[in-house]
Amino acid sequence: EVGMGVLQASWTRLAVEEVAPFVVECRMNRPEKRNAMDLPMFDELREFFGLVSADPRVRVVVLTGAGPAFSGGIDFSSFQAITTAGDDVGLKAMKIREVGKEWQTTFTNMERCGKAVIACVHGACVGIGIELVSAVDIRLCSSDAFFALKEIDLGIPADVGGLQRFPKVMANQSLVRELAFSARDFPAAEALASGFVSRVVDGGQAGVHAAAVALAATIAEKSPVALLGAKTLLNYTRDHSVDESLEYALTWNQGMLQAAGSTQPMVAYMSRKKAEYEPFP
């Protein structure tokens, strides 16, 4: 029996809906705060992607933001709550570490959920917003979008992905350091040229949303077993040598190619028919 999925769960900081077969939109829903991330939003995103990993009704997630901005960064009230708690230095340090690990787990859940995740960025995506989208698989943005690593302006080095994942998805390491050290804005065209986004879409929020949903619908038609394998192997390859990655891929396929239905995509391709797949978490 399938347990509670993301569409049945109750959310206060997120709006969740199915926008195409096996495609769920996860919309950060604090437009009055430019979707600034507070503690409840971290908690809900962490729970959402935890549920997604075991939900057979979801194959692709489109991550969006309500209102005029995708993400205005961190909610300062949440940040201050963990840095000003108590007087004991040791206890304060442990509190910072505890909450920081929870925030890191939020984005790690996204990275390891086994489903394709597409960020659909419009307007501002700054500070922790960049750390958020650095953990997704595909990034699309509107032509009016802009990005900025703002953490250094707050007197801290980014520790939930801005200096860990962001450099690995950028093609230009000199530019990574320029952006991290200066905290300047970089527009959609520069994000595309540097490899941070794969596509810039005209038409504002509506235009990039339509493009993201169309791409998600195409991906959702693929084998969920193959999608899980592709995402897992790409994540592994990013952090390991070519030889290690080749060995890991063979080990993975030794088991997964024996799964029931593993030949469905090939049979459907050869017969020019659309494959139908059994539910798979």
Coordinates of C-alpha atoms in Angstrom, one line a residue:
E1 CA 0.0 0.0 0.0
V2 CA 1.3 3.4 -0.9
G3 CA 1.7 5.7 2.0
M4 CA 0.9 9.4 2.2
G5 CA 2.5 11.3 -0.7
V6 CA 3.3 14.9 -1.2
L7 CA -0.1 15.7 -2.7
Q8 CA -1.9 14.5 0.4
A9 CA 0.4 16.2 3.0
S10 CA -0.4 19.5 4.5
W11 CA 1.9 22.5 3.9
T12 CA 2.0 26.1 5.1
R13 CA 5.1 27.4 3.3
L14 CA 4.7 25.4 0.1
A15 CA 1.9 25.1 -2.5
V16 CA 2.0 21.6 -4.1
E17 CA 0.0 20.5 -7.1
E18 CA 0.2 18.0 -10.0
V19 CA 0.7 20.0 -13.2
A20 CA 1.2 17.0 -15.6
P21 CA 1.1 13.2 -15.3
F22 CA 3.8 12.3 -12.7
V23 CA 4.9 15.9 -12.5
V24 CA 4.5 17.9 -9.3
E25 CA 5.1 21.6 -8.8
C26 CA 6.5 22.6 -5.5
R27 CA 6.0 26.3 -5.1
M28 CA 7.6 28.3 -2.3
N29 CA 4.7 30.3 -1.1
R30 CA 5.8 33.4 0.8
P31 CA 5.3 36.0 -1.9
E32 CA 4.9 38.8 0.7
K33 CA 8.5 38.0 1.9
R34 CA 9.9 37.3 -1.6
N35 CA 10.0 33.6 -0.6
A36 CA 12.7 34.3 2.0
M37 CA 13.5 31.0 3.7
D38 CA 12.6 30.8 7.4
L39 CA 12.8 27.7 9.6
P40 CA 9.4 26.4 8.7
M41 CA 10.2 26.6 5.0
F42 CA 13.4 24.6 5.5
D43 CA 11.5 22.0 7.5
E44 CA 8.8 21.7 4.8
L45 CA 11.2 21.5 1.9
R46 CA 13.2 18.8 3.8
E47 CA 10.0 16.8 4.4
F48 CA 8.7 17.4 0.9
F49 CA 11.8 15.9 -0.8
G50 CA 11.9 13.1 1.8
L51 CA 8.4 12.1 0.8
V52 CA 9.1 12.6 -2.9
S53 CA 11.8 9.9 -2.8
A54 CA 9.3 7.2 -1.9
D55 CA 6.3 8.6 -3.8
P56 CA 5.6 6.5 -7.0
R57 CA 3.2 9.2 -8.2
V58 CA 6.1 11.7 -8.6
R59 CA 8.8 11.3 -11.3
V60 CA 9.7 15.0 -11.8
V61 CA 9.5 18.0 -9.5
V62 CA 9.2 21.6 -10.8
L63 CA 10.5 24.0 -8.1
T64 CA 9.1 27.5 -8.4
G65 CA 8.5 30.6 -6.3
A66 CA 5.3 32.6 -5.8
G67 CA 5.1 36.3 -6.5
P68 CA 7.7 38.6 -8.2
A69 CA 10.8 36.8 -7.0
F70 CA 11.9 33.2 -6.9
S71 CA 13.9 33.6 -3.7
G72 CA 14.9 36.7 -1.7
G73 CA 17.4 34.6 0.3
I74 CA 17.4 33.9 4.0
D75 CA 14.8 35.2 6.4
F76 CA 17.0 37.2 8.8
S77 CA 14.7 36.5 11.8
S78 CA 15.5 32.8 11.5
F79 CA 19.2 33.5 11.1
Q80 CA 19.3 35.8 14.2
A81 CA 17.3 33.3 16.3
I82 CA 20.1 30.7 16.0
T83 CA 23.1 33.1 16.3
T84 CA 21.8 34.9 19.4
A85 CA 20.4 32.0 21.4
G86 CA 21.9 31.9 24.9
D87 CA 25.2 33.2 26.4
D88 CA 27.3 30.0 26.5
V89 CA 29.7 30.0 23.6
G90 CA 29.9 26.2 23.4
L91 CA 26.1 25.7 23.5
K92 CA 25.6 28.5 21.0
A93 CA 28.2 26.8 18.7
M94 CA 26.4 23.5 18.9
K95 CA 23.0 25.1 18.2
I96 CA 24.5 26.7 15.1
R97 CA 25.8 23.4 14.0
E98 CA 22.5 21.6 14.7
V99 CA 20.4 24.0 12.6
G100 CA 23.1 24.2 9.9
K101 CA 23.1 20.4 9.5
E102 CA 19.3 20.5 9.2
W103 CA 19.6 23.1 6.5
Q104 CA 22.2 21.1 4.7
T105 CA 20.0 18.0 4.8
T106 CA 17.2 20.0 3.2
F107 CA 19.2 20.5 0.1
T108 CA 20.8 17.1 0.2
N109 CA 17.3 15.5 0.3
M110 CA 16.6 17.4 -3.0
E111 CA 19.9 16.1 -4.5
R112 CA 19.3 12.5 -3.5
C113 CA 15.6 12.1 -3.8
G114 CA 16.0 10.0 -7.0
K115 CA 13.6 12.1 -9.0
A116 CA 14.4 14.8 -11.6
V117 CA 14.2 18.3 -10.1
I118 CA 13.9 21.3 -12.3
A119 CA 14.3 24.8 -10.8
C120 CA 12.1 27.4 -12.6
V121 CA 13.7 30.8 -11.7
H122 CA 12.2 34.2 -12.3
G123 CA 13.1 37.6 -10.8
A124 CA 15.6 37.5 -7.9
C125 CA 17.4 34.4 -6.8
V126 CA 19.9 35.5 -4.2
G127 CA 21.9 34.2 -1.3
I128 CA 20.5 30.9 -0.1
G129 CA 18.3 30.8 -3.2
I130 CA 21.5 30.1 -5.2
E131 CA 22.5 27.4 -2.7
L132 CA 19.0 25.9 -3.1
V133 CA 19.0 25.7 -6.9
S134 CA 22.6 24.4 -6.9
A135 CA 21.2 21.2 -5.6
V136 CA 18.7 20.6 -8.4
D137 CA 19.3 18.7 -11.6
I138 CA 18.2 21.3 -14.2
R139 CA 18.0 25.1 -13.9
L140 CA 15.8 27.2 -16.3
C141 CA 15.3 31.0 -15.8
S142 CA 13.4 33.8 -17.3
S143 CA 15.3 36.5 -19.2
D144 CA 14.6 39.0 -16.4
A145 CA 16.1 36.7 -13.7
F146 CA 19.2 37.6 -11.8
F147 CA 21.4 35.9 -9.2
A148 CA 23.8 36.9 -6.4
L149 CA 25.8 35.1 -3.8
K150 CA 25.1 37.6 -1.0
E151 CA 26.5 35.7 2.0
I152 CA 29.8 37.6 2.2
D153 CA 27.8 40.8 2.6
L154 CA 26.4 39.2 5.7
G155 CA 29.9 38.4 7.0
I156 CA 29.7 34.6 6.6
P157 CA 31.0 32.1 4.0
A158 CA 28.2 30.1 2.5
D159 CA 27.9 26.7 4.1
V160 CA 24.8 25.0 2.7
G161 CA 25.9 24.8 -1.0
G162 CA 27.1 28.2 -2.2
L163 CA 30.7 27.3 -1.8
Q164 CA 30.3 23.5 -2.1
R165 CA 27.8 22.7 -4.9
F166 CA 27.7 26.0 -6.8
P167 CA 31.4 25.8 -7.9
K168 CA 30.8 22.3 -9.3
V169 CA 28.0 23.4 -11.6
M170 CA 29.8 26.4 -13.0
A171 CA 32.1 26.3 -16.0
N172 CA 34.3 29.2 -14.9
Q173 CA 36.1 28.9 -11.5
S174 CA 37.5 32.5 -11.8
L175 CA 34.0 33.7 -12.1
V176 CA 32.9 31.6 -9.1
R177 CA 35.4 33.4 -6.9
E178 CA 34.5 36.8 -8.4
L179 CA 30.9 36.2 -7.6
A180 CA 31.6 34.8 -4.1
F181 CA 34.0 37.6 -3.1
S182 CA 32.1 40.6 -4.6
A183 CA 28.4 39.5 -4.0
R184 CA 27.5 41.3 -7.2
D185 CA 24.4 40.5 -9.2
F186 CA 24.8 38.4 -12.3
P187 CA 22.0 38.4 -14.9
A188 CA 20.4 35.5 -16.8
A189 CA 22.6 35.9 -19.9
E190 CA 25.8 35.6 -17.7
A191 CA 24.3 32.6 -15.9
L192 CA 23.7 30.9 -19.2
A193 CA 27.2 31.7 -20.5
S194 CA 28.8 30.3 -17.4
G195 CA 26.7 27.0 -17.4
F196 CA 24.7 27.7 -14.3
V197 CA 21.4 27.6 -16.2
S198 CA 20.7 25.5 -19.3
R199 CA 18.1 27.8 -20.8
V200 CA 16.9 31.4 -20.7
V201 CA 13.3 31.7 -21.6
D202 CA 11.4 34.9 -22.7
G203 CA 8.0 35.7 -21.4
G204 CA 8.7 36.3 -17.7
Q205 CA 7.4 34.0 -15.0
A206 CA 4.7 32.5 -17.2
G207 CA 7.1 31.8 -20.0
V208 CA 9.7 30.0 -18.0
H209 CA 7.0 28.1 -16.1
A210 CA 5.5 26.7 -19.3
A211 CA 9.0 25.7 -20.5
A212 CA 9.8 23.9 -17.3
V213 CA 6.5 22.0 -17.2
A214 CA 6.9 20.9 -20.8
L215 CA 10.4 19.6 -20.2
A216 CA 9.2 17.9 -17.0
A217 CA 6.4 16.2 -18.9
T218 CA 8.8 14.8 -21.4
I219 CA 11.1 13.5 -18.7
A220 CA 8.2 12.0 -16.8
E221 CA 7.5 9.7 -19.8
K222 CA 10.8 8.0 -19.3
S223 CA 11.5 4.9 -17.3
P224 CA 11.5 5.8 -13.6
V225 CA 14.1 3.1 -13.0
A226 CA 16.4 4.5 -15.7
L227 CA 15.8 8.1 -14.3
L228 CA 16.8 7.0 -10.8
G229 CA 19.9 5.3 -12.3
A230 CA 20.9 8.3 -14.4
K231 CA 20.6 10.7 -11.5
T232 CA 22.4 8.4 -9.1
L233 CA 25.3 7.8 -11.5
L234 CA 25.6 11.5 -12.4
N235 CA 25.8 12.5 -8.7
Y236 CA 28.4 9.8 -8.1
T237 CA 30.5 10.8 -11.1
R238 CA 30.6 14.4 -10.0
D239 CA 32.4 13.4 -6.8
H240 CA 34.6 10.5 -8.0
S241 CA 37.2 9.7 -10.7
V242 CA 36.3 8.3 -14.1
D243 CA 37.6 4.9 -13.2
E244 CA 35.6 4.8 -10.0
S245 CA 32.5 6.0 -11.7
L246 CA 32.8 3.4 -14.5
E247 CA 33.1 0.6 -11.9
Y248 CA 30.2 2.0 -9.9
A249 CA 28.0 2.2 -13.0
L250 CA 28.7 -1.5 -13.8
T251 CA 27.9 -2.5 -10.3
W252 CA 24.6 -0.5 -10.4
N253 CA 23.5 -2.0 -13.7
Q254 CA 24.4 -5.6 -12.6
G255 CA 21.4 -5.4 -10.3
M256 CA 19.1 -2.8 -12.0
L257 CA 19.1 -4.4 -15.4
Q258 CA 17.6 -7.6 -13.8
A259 CA 14.7 -5.6 -12.5
A260 CA 11.2 -6.5 -13.8
G261 CA 10.3 -4.3 -16.7
S262 CA 13.9 -3.2 -17.4
T263 CA 13.5 -4.2 -21.1
Q264 CA 10.3 -2.2 -21.5
P265 CA 12.0 1.0 -22.8
M266 CA 14.0 -0.9 -25.4
V267 CA 10.9 -2.9 -26.6
A268 CA 8.8 0.2 -26.8
Y269 CA 11.6 2.1 -28.7
M270 CA 12.0 -0.7 -31.2
S271 CA 8.3 -1.0 -31.8
R272 CA 7.7 2.8 -31.8
K273 CA 5.2 2.5 -29.1
K274 CA 4.9 4.5 -25.9
A275 CA 6.0 2.5 -22.8
E276 CA 3.9 2.3 -19.7
Y277 CA 5.7 1.7 -16.4
E278 CA 4.6 0.1 -13.1
P279 CA 4.7 2.4 -10.0
F280 CA 8.2 2.7 -8.8
P281 CA 9.3 4.8 -5.7

